[in-house]
């Protein structure tokens, strides 16, 4: 019975991943995954003959209360931090389980798996803590590097593995092995910190995905130690999906993962047009100008970016799109795979505003349409439309595929200032004669444009 219930849970997790692969089915995927997790917890309670039920129930209640409140209150832009914390806690839990089980673990492969879980779970815990601090601006978001950093990192990792070998040789039993196991945890915590410190704030979401994969592997190893099939299945799924997501994000940014992790040690300063040079003239326009441009266009493509999320302008942009559609304008949204700060960020935001899915067009499909588009309305996006990705070898985004808004008849940027985007580089398109800038918070600007379109 227990194995059958675990099988059902495992199938739920697989269906959840399938559901999460599309915005249309993501909500269903989430629910199915949560149902699988609840079933797994019920099985543990009903079949394991647990001791200390009361403290366990209190811990579950406390975790559920904190998780539910935090998840409901968190701003969309802070989801990466939340994922980082949840992920770190998972890694820490896997390491704790391995630490407690060491003395009763069989020699050989199970003991090696427990030591693996100790190291990887601890790295994931402390690394996730640093990613949280970076994204929450509790510390600098810039890469933290120091001379000999890679050697210190490599040396510390070697020490952690060395203590792991001491545990293995001592069969995980006795005072020496126990002390070595604690040392494994402490040194691995330092490894996790050293691993994430050199990563710049913008790349942190990718490292969160990688640490997520680490946690999955640590959980799978803990499952092997405990002889729990479901933990092995769930951990492996998290490990595999986290690895794939990491690779996909790196590919969408046009950068190898090694560059994201260790690029700061070899960087020679931002090549190409760094932001903050001398001021050049741009074409600043008012909401009425934008309303006329949009209201009399045949085809408009909206390109949302991080600023849309910051301004929480998804409902207002939809209101504008509906107004334009009512005037006979064909409106679609060009979605870049790394627009915003997390995978699927724009899809989630626009789904929240009930934008019809068929209006969301992926980058590869929208680009051929842009030469036939009258106006590209860039709402709080910058890097994902920056032509430097194609024209400036050496620029941090060189090689990243972009949404080629410069191909449209006119380009309107909604942003607050001439500050650059995440990559910190100038966007030449801002100075193009066909480009107009409407300065201000995206939500406020859109509301003014909506009012002006209504008055047309
Ligand atoms: P960015 O290049 O970061 O540009 C965002 C723009 O929004 C900025 O130019 C900013 O200009 C503007 N903005 C901020 N707040 C605003 C507000 N309240 N109202 C109006 N505008 C506002 O964003 P993007 O084009 O979406 O590119 C995403 C970047 O993040 C890429 O470099 C990508 O590689 C990186 N990244 C993405 C991910 C994922 S998975 N999505 C993960 C890691 C890194 P002002 O300050 O002048 O307003």
Short mmCIF file of C-alpha atoms and ligand atoms in Angstrom, two decimals:
data_model
loop_
_atom_site.label_atom_id
_atom_site.label_comp_id
_atom_site.label_asym_id
_atom_site.label_seq_id
_atom_site.Cartn_x
_atom_site.Cartn_y
_atom_site.Cartn_z
CA UNK A 1 0.00 0.00 0.00
CA UNK A 2 2.77 2.39 0.98
CA UNK A 3 4.69 1.73 -2.24
CA UNK A 4 1.55 2.24 -4.30
CA UNK A 5 0.90 5.59 -2.58
CA UNK A 6 4.52 6.59 -3.24
CA UNK A 7 4.05 5.63 -6.88
CA UNK A 8 1.00 7.90 -7.08
CA UNK A 9 3.01 10.73 -5.48
CA UNK A 10 5.86 10.19 -7.94
CA UNK A 11 3.44 10.31 -10.88
CA UNK A 12 1.96 13.53 -9.42
CA UNK A 13 5.44 15.10 -9.36
CA UNK A 14 6.07 14.14 -12.98
CA UNK A 15 2.65 15.50 -14.04
CA UNK A 16 3.44 18.66 -12.07
CA UNK A 17 6.62 19.23 -14.06
CA UNK A 18 4.72 18.62 -17.28
CA UNK A 19 2.04 21.12 -16.20
CA UNK A 20 4.62 23.72 -15.23
CA UNK A 21 6.11 23.62 -18.72
CA UNK A 22 3.36 25.88 -20.09
CA UNK A 23 1.67 28.99 -18.64
CA UNK A 24 -1.69 27.54 -19.65
CA UNK A 25 -1.27 24.50 -17.39
CA UNK A 26 1.12 25.85 -14.74
CA UNK A 27 -1.53 26.38 -12.06
CA UNK A 28 -2.78 22.82 -12.51
CA UNK A 29 0.83 21.56 -12.39
CA UNK A 30 1.41 23.34 -9.10
CA UNK A 31 -1.72 21.87 -7.55
CA UNK A 32 -0.93 18.33 -8.69
CA UNK A 33 2.61 18.63 -7.30
CA UNK A 34 1.30 19.92 -3.96
CA UNK A 35 -1.23 17.07 -3.81
CA UNK A 36 1.59 14.56 -4.40
CA UNK A 37 3.61 16.11 -1.55
CA UNK A 38 0.61 16.04 0.84
CA UNK A 39 -0.01 12.38 -0.01
CA UNK A 40 3.65 11.56 0.68
CA UNK A 41 3.46 13.24 4.11
CA UNK A 42 0.25 11.37 4.96
CA UNK A 43 1.91 8.08 4.01
CA UNK A 44 4.86 8.77 6.30
CA UNK A 45 2.53 9.53 9.21
CA UNK A 46 0.34 6.48 8.69
CA UNK A 47 2.89 3.79 7.88
CA UNK A 48 6.13 4.61 9.65
CA UNK A 49 5.19 4.14 13.30
CA UNK A 50 6.75 7.52 14.14
CA UNK A 51 7.91 8.55 17.60
CA UNK A 52 7.68 12.15 18.87
CA UNK A 53 4.49 12.82 16.93
CA UNK A 54 3.67 16.03 18.84
CA UNK A 55 6.92 17.91 18.11
CA UNK A 56 6.72 16.73 14.48
CA UNK A 57 3.15 18.04 14.16
CA UNK A 58 4.17 21.33 15.77
CA UNK A 59 7.08 21.67 13.32
CA UNK A 60 4.77 20.89 10.37
CA UNK A 61 2.23 23.45 11.63
CA UNK A 62 4.89 26.13 12.10
CA UNK A 63 6.41 25.45 8.66
CA UNK A 64 3.00 25.46 6.99
CA UNK A 65 1.99 28.72 8.67
CA UNK A 66 5.22 30.53 7.80
CA UNK A 67 5.26 29.13 4.24
CA UNK A 68 1.64 30.03 3.53
CA UNK A 69 1.90 33.58 4.90
CA UNK A 70 5.21 34.33 3.19
CA UNK A 71 4.10 32.88 -0.15
CA UNK A 72 0.87 34.89 -0.11
CA UNK A 73 2.53 38.16 0.83
CA UNK A 74 5.63 38.01 -1.33
CA UNK A 75 5.89 40.49 -4.20
CA UNK A 76 6.24 38.91 -7.62
CA UNK A 77 9.66 40.55 -8.02
CA UNK A 78 10.84 38.85 -4.81
CA UNK A 79 9.91 35.31 -5.90
CA UNK A 80 13.54 34.42 -6.73
CA UNK A 81 14.51 35.22 -3.09
CA UNK A 82 11.65 33.10 -1.83
CA UNK A 83 12.65 30.19 -4.05
CA UNK A 84 16.22 30.60 -2.79
CA UNK A 85 15.13 30.33 0.84
CA UNK A 86 12.82 27.35 0.24
CA UNK A 87 15.57 25.66 -1.72
CA UNK A 88 18.22 26.33 0.93
CA UNK A 89 16.00 24.91 3.65
CA UNK A 90 15.54 21.75 1.56
CA UNK A 91 19.31 21.34 1.16
CA UNK A 92 19.85 21.96 4.87
CA UNK A 93 17.20 19.38 5.76
CA UNK A 94 18.84 16.77 3.53
CA UNK A 95 22.21 17.44 5.19
CA UNK A 96 20.68 17.20 8.69
CA UNK A 97 19.00 13.89 7.87
CA UNK A 98 22.31 12.53 6.58
CA UNK A 99 24.13 13.76 9.72
CA UNK A 100 21.64 12.04 12.02
CA UNK A 101 21.65 8.81 10.01
CA UNK A 102 25.43 8.49 9.69
CA UNK A 103 25.97 6.24 12.70
CA UNK A 104 23.26 3.81 11.61
CA UNK A 105 24.13 3.82 7.89
CA UNK A 106 25.63 0.73 6.27
CA UNK A 107 29.23 0.96 5.08
CA UNK A 108 30.04 1.33 1.41
CA UNK A 109 27.66 3.03 -1.00
CA UNK A 110 25.00 4.11 1.55
CA UNK A 111 27.67 5.78 3.69
CA UNK A 112 29.18 7.48 0.62
CA UNK A 113 25.67 8.72 -0.29
CA UNK A 114 25.20 10.13 3.22
CA UNK A 115 28.53 11.99 3.01
CA UNK A 116 27.58 13.30 -0.46
CA UNK A 117 24.30 14.55 1.01
CA UNK A 118 26.18 16.23 3.88
CA UNK A 119 28.45 18.14 1.49
CA UNK A 120 25.97 19.05 -1.25
CA UNK A 121 23.09 19.83 1.13
CA UNK A 122 25.30 22.15 3.20
CA UNK A 123 26.65 23.90 0.08
CA UNK A 124 23.09 24.40 -1.11
CA UNK A 125 21.98 25.76 2.28
CA UNK A 126 24.66 28.41 2.69
CA UNK A 127 24.84 29.21 -1.05
CA UNK A 128 21.09 29.81 -1.09
CA UNK A 129 21.46 32.06 1.96
CA UNK A 130 23.98 34.22 0.09
CA UNK A 131 21.76 34.37 -3.02
CA UNK A 132 18.90 35.52 -0.77
CA UNK A 133 21.09 38.23 0.80
CA UNK A 134 22.20 39.44 -2.64
CA UNK A 135 18.72 39.63 -4.11
CA UNK A 136 17.23 41.15 -0.96
CA UNK A 137 19.99 43.76 -1.08
CA UNK A 138 21.20 42.78 2.38
CA UNK A 139 24.67 42.74 0.82
CA UNK A 140 26.21 44.03 -2.37
CA UNK A 141 24.81 42.49 -5.55
CA UNK A 142 28.17 42.92 -7.27
CA UNK A 143 30.55 39.97 -7.64
CA UNK A 144 32.68 39.67 -4.51
CA UNK A 145 36.13 38.59 -5.60
CA UNK A 146 39.53 38.53 -3.94
CA UNK A 147 43.00 37.46 -5.08
CA UNK A 148 43.34 33.70 -5.32
CA UNK A 149 39.57 33.22 -4.97
CA UNK A 150 39.35 30.12 -7.22
CA UNK A 151 42.23 28.50 -5.29
CA UNK A 152 40.63 29.25 -1.91
CA UNK A 153 37.35 27.80 -3.25
CA UNK A 154 39.08 24.69 -4.65
CA UNK A 155 41.13 24.24 -1.45
CA UNK A 156 38.09 24.54 0.80
CA UNK A 157 36.16 22.03 -1.30
CA UNK A 158 39.14 19.66 -1.10
CA UNK A 159 39.19 20.01 2.73
CA UNK A 160 35.44 19.20 2.90
CA UNK A 161 35.98 16.11 0.75
CA UNK A 162 39.02 15.20 2.92
CA UNK A 163 36.90 15.26 6.09
CA UNK A 164 34.30 13.21 4.18
CA UNK A 165 36.98 10.58 3.52
CA UNK A 166 37.80 10.53 7.27
CA UNK A 167 34.10 9.83 7.98
CA UNK A 168 34.07 7.09 5.36
CA UNK A 169 37.23 5.41 6.65
CA UNK A 170 35.84 5.55 10.21
CA UNK A 171 32.62 3.86 8.98
CA UNK A 172 30.66 6.88 10.27
CA UNK A 173 31.02 5.49 13.82
CA UNK A 174 32.87 6.77 16.85
CA UNK A 175 33.95 10.17 18.10
CA UNK A 176 36.53 10.86 15.37
CA UNK A 177 34.07 10.13 12.54
CA UNK A 178 31.32 12.20 14.23
CA UNK A 179 33.68 15.14 14.67
CA UNK A 180 34.78 14.79 11.04
CA UNK A 181 31.12 14.73 9.94
CA UNK A 182 30.48 18.03 11.75
CA UNK A 183 33.63 19.40 10.10
CA UNK A 184 32.28 18.29 6.70
CA UNK A 185 29.15 20.34 7.34
CA UNK A 186 30.98 23.45 8.58
CA UNK A 187 33.56 23.48 5.77
CA UNK A 188 30.86 22.76 3.15
CA UNK A 189 28.91 25.77 4.45
CA UNK A 190 31.98 27.88 3.70
CA UNK A 191 32.24 26.27 0.23
CA UNK A 192 28.63 27.31 -0.48
CA UNK A 193 29.39 30.93 0.47
CA UNK A 194 32.57 30.99 -1.66
CA UNK A 195 30.67 29.45 -4.56
CA UNK A 196 28.07 32.23 -4.76
CA UNK A 197 30.08 35.31 -3.69
CA UNK A 198 31.70 35.86 -7.13
CA UNK A 199 28.35 35.74 -8.95
CA UNK A 200 26.87 39.12 -9.90
CA UNK A 201 23.32 39.98 -8.77
CA UNK A 202 21.90 39.59 -12.26
CA UNK A 203 23.15 36.04 -12.61
CA UNK A 204 21.95 35.00 -9.17
CA UNK A 205 18.61 33.53 -10.39
CA UNK A 206 20.61 31.11 -12.53
CA UNK A 207 22.71 30.06 -9.55
CA UNK A 208 19.51 29.56 -7.55
CA UNK A 209 18.38 27.12 -10.22
CA UNK A 210 21.75 25.33 -10.01
CA UNK A 211 21.58 25.16 -6.20
CA UNK A 212 18.07 23.82 -6.61
CA UNK A 213 19.55 20.98 -8.67
CA UNK A 214 22.13 20.44 -5.89
CA UNK A 215 19.36 20.19 -3.30
CA UNK A 216 17.59 17.64 -5.48
CA UNK A 217 20.72 15.50 -5.62
CA UNK A 218 21.24 15.79 -1.85
CA UNK A 219 17.61 14.77 -1.25
CA UNK A 220 17.97 11.81 -3.62
CA UNK A 221 21.12 10.72 -1.76
CA UNK A 222 19.27 11.05 1.58
CA UNK A 223 16.46 8.94 0.10
CA UNK A 224 19.00 6.26 -0.75
CA UNK A 225 20.37 6.37 2.81
CA UNK A 226 16.87 6.10 4.30
CA UNK A 227 15.75 3.47 1.77
CA UNK A 228 12.90 5.80 0.74
CA UNK A 229 12.02 5.37 -2.94
CA UNK A 230 9.90 8.51 -3.17
CA UNK A 231 12.72 10.74 -1.91
CA UNK A 232 15.01 9.22 -4.54
CA UNK A 233 12.42 9.88 -7.30
CA UNK A 234 11.55 13.41 -6.12
CA UNK A 235 15.21 14.36 -5.56
CA UNK A 236 16.21 13.07 -8.97
CA UNK A 237 13.38 15.00 -10.64
CA UNK A 238 14.45 18.20 -8.89
CA UNK A 239 18.09 17.55 -9.76
CA UNK A 240 17.33 16.89 -13.43
CA UNK A 241 14.84 19.73 -13.90
CA UNK A 242 17.10 22.21 -12.04
CA UNK A 243 20.03 21.23 -14.25
CA UNK A 244 17.98 21.60 -17.43
CA UNK A 245 16.56 24.95 -16.30
CA UNK A 246 20.07 26.21 -15.50
CA UNK A 247 21.28 25.22 -18.96
CA UNK A 248 18.26 26.75 -20.68
CA UNK A 249 18.63 30.07 -18.85
CA UNK A 250 22.34 30.23 -19.62
CA UNK A 251 21.62 29.44 -23.29
CA UNK A 252 18.89 32.09 -23.46
CA UNK A 253 21.41 34.62 -22.14
CA UNK A 254 23.96 33.39 -24.67
CA UNK A 255 26.55 32.62 -21.98
CA UNK A 256 28.24 29.42 -20.87
CA UNK A 257 27.44 28.44 -17.28
CA UNK A 258 31.17 28.56 -16.41
CA UNK A 259 31.18 32.23 -17.40
CA UNK A 260 28.21 32.89 -15.12
CA UNK A 261 29.85 31.13 -12.17
CA UNK A 262 33.49 32.13 -12.57
CA UNK A 263 33.37 34.99 -15.11
CA UNK A 264 34.04 37.63 -12.43
CA UNK A 265 37.54 36.24 -11.88
CA UNK A 266 38.50 36.76 -15.51
CA UNK A 267 36.48 39.92 -16.26
CA UNK A 268 38.46 42.84 -17.51
CA UNK A 269 35.74 45.45 -16.99
CA UNK A 270 32.67 45.95 -19.12
CA UNK A 271 33.64 46.09 -22.76
CA UNK A 272 31.57 47.99 -25.26
CA UNK A 273 29.32 50.87 -24.41
CA UNK A 274 29.26 51.00 -20.63
CA UNK A 275 26.52 53.13 -19.17
CA UNK A 276 27.17 56.50 -17.61
CA UNK A 277 28.98 58.18 -20.51
CA UNK A 278 28.32 61.74 -21.57
CA UNK A 279 24.69 62.73 -22.09
CA UNK A 280 23.42 62.55 -25.66
CA UNK A 281 20.08 63.86 -26.88
CA UNK A 282 17.09 61.51 -26.92
CA UNK A 283 13.53 62.05 -28.17
CA UNK A 284 11.39 62.44 -25.06
CA UNK A 285 7.65 62.44 -25.75
CA UNK A 286 4.43 62.83 -23.77
CA UNK A 287 1.58 60.33 -23.25
CA UNK A 288 -0.59 62.05 -25.88
CA UNK A 289 2.09 61.55 -28.56
CA UNK A 290 2.30 57.86 -27.67
CA UNK A 291 -1.50 57.55 -27.67
CA UNK A 292 -1.72 58.99 -31.21
CA UNK A 293 1.06 56.71 -32.42
CA UNK A 294 -0.57 53.62 -30.95
CA UNK A 295 -4.20 54.55 -31.59
CA UNK A 296 -3.66 54.96 -35.34
CA UNK A 297 -1.32 51.99 -35.79
CA UNK A 298 -2.31 48.77 -37.54
CA UNK A 299 -0.05 46.49 -35.58
CA UNK A 300 1.59 46.99 -32.17
CA UNK A 301 3.96 44.64 -30.37
CA UNK A 302 4.36 45.15 -26.61
CA UNK A 303 7.72 43.98 -25.24
CA UNK A 304 7.54 43.69 -21.46
CA UNK A 305 10.59 43.51 -19.19
CA UNK A 306 11.70 43.73 -15.59
CA UNK A 307 10.33 47.28 -15.21
CA UNK A 308 6.80 45.99 -15.89
CA UNK A 309 7.18 43.73 -12.86
CA UNK A 310 8.65 46.52 -10.71
CA UNK A 311 5.81 48.88 -11.63
CA UNK A 312 3.18 46.10 -11.38
CA UNK A 313 1.83 47.49 -14.63
CA UNK A 314 0.45 44.24 -16.03
CA UNK A 315 -3.21 45.20 -15.57
CA UNK A 316 -2.72 48.66 -17.06
CA UNK A 317 -0.86 47.31 -20.07
CA UNK A 318 -3.70 44.89 -20.67
CA UNK A 319 -6.21 47.73 -20.40
CA UNK A 320 -4.26 49.62 -23.06
CA UNK A 321 -4.05 46.55 -25.30
CA UNK A 322 -7.83 46.00 -24.99
CA UNK A 323 -8.51 49.63 -25.86
CA UNK A 324 -6.28 49.41 -28.91
CA UNK A 325 -7.83 46.11 -29.99
CA UNK A 326 -11.27 47.75 -29.75
CA UNK A 327 -9.96 50.36 -32.20
CA UNK A 328 -8.95 47.60 -34.63
CA UNK A 329 -5.23 47.57 -33.78
CA UNK A 330 -3.63 44.11 -33.80
CA UNK A 331 -1.76 43.78 -30.49
CA UNK A 332 0.58 41.02 -29.40
CA UNK A 333 3.25 40.65 -26.72
CA UNK A 334 6.81 39.65 -27.56
CA UNK A 335 8.13 37.48 -24.75
CA UNK A 336 11.89 37.10 -24.32
CA UNK A 337 12.89 33.93 -22.42
CA UNK A 338 14.97 35.89 -19.86
CA UNK A 339 12.89 39.07 -19.64
CA UNK A 340 12.47 39.99 -15.98
CA UNK A 341 14.41 38.15 -13.32
CA UNK A 342 13.09 34.61 -13.32
CA UNK A 343 12.05 32.03 -15.88
CA UNK A 344 8.53 32.66 -17.13
CA UNK A 345 8.39 35.99 -15.25
CA UNK A 346 6.49 37.83 -18.00
CA UNK A 347 4.14 34.90 -18.63
CA UNK A 348 3.20 34.81 -14.96
CA UNK A 349 2.65 38.56 -14.76
CA UNK A 350 0.56 38.75 -17.90
CA UNK A 351 -1.44 35.67 -16.94
CA UNK A 352 -2.21 37.45 -13.66
CA UNK A 353 -3.82 40.20 -15.75
CA UNK A 354 -5.69 37.55 -17.80
CA UNK A 355 -3.93 38.45 -21.03
CA UNK A 356 -5.06 35.78 -23.54
CA UNK A 357 -2.30 33.21 -24.07
CA UNK A 358 -2.57 33.45 -27.84
CA UNK A 359 -1.39 37.07 -27.63
CA UNK A 360 1.86 35.98 -25.97
CA UNK A 361 4.36 35.32 -28.75
CA UNK A 362 7.80 33.90 -28.06
CA UNK A 363 10.91 35.71 -29.25
CA UNK A 364 11.63 33.44 -32.23
CA UNK A 365 8.10 33.86 -33.52
CA UNK A 366 7.73 37.61 -32.91
CA UNK A 367 11.02 38.63 -34.55
CA UNK A 368 9.90 37.83 -38.13
CA UNK A 369 6.77 39.95 -37.49
CA UNK A 370 8.60 43.07 -36.32
CA UNK A 371 9.45 44.43 -39.80
CA UNK A 372 5.64 44.49 -40.40
CA UNK A 373 4.92 46.13 -37.04
CA UNK A 374 4.13 49.85 -36.80
CA UNK A 375 5.06 50.37 -33.16
CA UNK A 376 7.10 48.32 -30.68
CA UNK A 377 6.11 49.42 -27.17
CA UNK A 378 8.94 48.48 -24.83
CA UNK A 379 7.59 48.48 -21.28
CA UNK A 380 10.39 48.37 -18.70
CA UNK A 381 12.63 46.19 -20.86
CA UNK A 382 16.16 47.06 -21.83
CA UNK A 383 18.75 44.27 -22.20
CA UNK A 384 16.37 41.95 -24.02
CA UNK A 385 16.01 44.51 -26.83
CA UNK A 386 19.58 45.86 -26.76
CA UNK A 387 21.24 45.57 -30.19
CA UNK A 388 24.66 45.49 -28.47
CA UNK A 389 23.96 41.76 -28.08
CA UNK A 390 24.47 41.50 -31.84
CA UNK A 391 26.84 44.32 -32.61
CA UNK A 392 29.29 44.69 -29.70
CA UNK A 393 31.66 41.76 -29.26
CA UNK A 394 32.93 41.90 -25.69
CA UNK A 395 29.74 43.39 -24.30
CA UNK A 396 28.38 41.31 -21.38
CA UNK A 397 25.29 40.41 -23.40
CA UNK A 398 27.06 39.72 -26.71
CA UNK A 399 25.58 36.58 -28.26
CA UNK A 400 22.28 36.77 -26.36
CA UNK A 401 19.37 36.55 -28.80
CA UNK A 402 17.19 39.68 -28.56
CA UNK A 403 13.75 40.85 -29.59
CA UNK A 404 14.63 43.01 -32.56
CA UNK A 405 12.36 45.97 -31.89
CA UNK A 406 14.61 48.18 -34.03
CA UNK A 407 12.98 46.46 -37.05
CA UNK A 408 9.60 48.00 -36.22
CA UNK A 409 8.44 51.28 -37.78
CA UNK A 410 8.74 53.11 -34.45
CA UNK A 411 9.96 52.21 -30.98
CA UNK A 412 8.59 53.63 -27.73
CA UNK A 413 10.42 52.96 -24.47
CA UNK A 414 8.56 53.37 -21.18
CA UNK A 415 11.15 53.78 -18.42
CA UNK A 416 11.97 56.17 -15.62
CA UNK A 417 15.42 57.41 -16.59
CA UNK A 418 18.38 56.76 -18.84
CA UNK A 419 19.68 54.18 -16.39
CA UNK A 420 20.71 50.91 -18.00
CA UNK A 421 19.19 47.50 -17.40
CA UNK A 422 20.55 44.53 -15.55
CA UNK A 423 23.72 44.16 -17.62
CA UNK A 424 24.67 47.78 -16.90
CA UNK A 425 25.30 48.75 -20.51
CA UNK A 426 24.10 51.54 -22.73
CA UNK A 427 21.35 50.78 -25.25
CA UNK A 428 22.11 52.52 -28.56
CA UNK A 429 18.53 52.05 -29.66
CA UNK A 430 17.50 54.83 -27.23
CA UNK A 431 19.35 57.32 -29.47
CA UNK A 432 17.92 56.01 -32.75
CA UNK A 433 15.86 58.61 -34.64
CA UNK A 434 12.86 56.25 -34.75
CA UNK A 435 12.89 55.82 -30.95
CA UNK A 436 10.76 57.82 -28.50
CA UNK A 437 11.02 57.73 -24.71
CA UNK A 438 8.15 58.29 -22.34
CA UNK A 439 9.81 58.79 -18.97
CA UNK A 440 8.10 57.75 -15.75
CA UNK A 441 6.97 54.74 -13.79
CA UNK A 442 5.55 52.27 -16.32
CA UNK A 443 2.20 51.96 -14.56
CA UNK A 444 1.70 55.71 -14.31
CA UNK A 445 2.83 56.27 -17.90
CA UNK A 446 0.52 53.54 -19.18
CA UNK A 447 -2.40 54.99 -17.23
CA UNK A 448 -1.77 58.37 -18.88
CA UNK A 449 -1.57 56.75 -22.32
CA UNK A 450 -4.81 54.87 -21.63
CA UNK A 451 -6.54 58.14 -20.74
CA UNK A 452 -5.13 59.78 -23.87
CA UNK A 453 -6.24 56.90 -26.14
CA UNK A 454 -9.75 57.14 -24.68
CA UNK A 455 -9.75 60.84 -25.57
CA UNK A 456 -8.76 60.23 -29.22
P1 LIG B 1 16.49 45.06 -17.70
O1 LIG B 1 17.52 44.97 -18.77
O2 LIG B 1 16.92 44.82 -16.32
O3 LIG B 1 15.82 46.49 -17.83
C1 LIG B 1 14.76 46.85 -17.02
C2 LIG B 1 14.41 48.28 -17.34
O4 LIG B 1 13.22 48.56 -16.62
C3 LIG B 1 15.47 49.26 -16.91
O5 LIG B 1 15.98 49.90 -18.03
C4 LIG B 1 14.73 50.23 -15.97
O6 LIG B 1 15.04 51.56 -16.38
C5 LIG B 1 13.27 49.91 -16.25
N1 LIG B 1 12.44 50.05 -15.05
C6 LIG B 1 12.68 49.62 -13.80
N2 LIG B 1 11.67 49.94 -12.99
C7 LIG B 1 10.74 50.59 -13.74
C8 LIG B 1 9.49 51.16 -13.48
N3 LIG B 1 8.94 51.16 -12.25
N4 LIG B 1 8.83 51.73 -14.50
C9 LIG B 1 9.36 51.77 -15.74
N5 LIG B 1 10.55 51.23 -16.05
C10 LIG B 1 11.24 50.64 -15.05
O7 LIG B 1 15.26 44.08 -17.95
P2 LIG B 1 14.96 43.10 -19.17
O8 LIG B 1 15.06 43.80 -20.48
O9 LIG B 1 13.70 42.41 -18.78
O10 LIG B 1 16.16 42.08 -19.15
C11 LIG B 1 16.30 41.12 -18.14
C12 LIG B 1 17.75 41.06 -17.71
O11 LIG B 1 17.84 40.23 -16.56
C13 LIG B 1 18.62 40.44 -18.78
O12 LIG B 1 19.89 41.03 -18.76
C14 LIG B 1 18.70 38.99 -18.33
O13 LIG B 1 19.86 38.35 -18.80
C15 LIG B 1 18.75 39.19 -16.83
N6 LIG B 1 18.36 37.99 -16.09
C16 LIG B 1 17.19 37.40 -16.35
C17 LIG B 1 16.86 36.23 -15.71
C18 LIG B 1 15.58 35.55 -16.04
S1 LIG B 1 15.52 33.95 -15.87
N7 LIG B 1 14.55 36.21 -16.47
C19 LIG B 1 17.70 35.69 -14.74
C20 LIG B 1 18.89 36.37 -14.46
C21 LIG B 1 19.19 37.52 -15.15
P3 LIG B 1 14.82 52.78 -15.35
O14 LIG B 1 15.58 52.44 -14.13
O15 LIG B 1 15.35 53.94 -16.11
O16 LIG B 1 13.35 52.89 -15.12
#
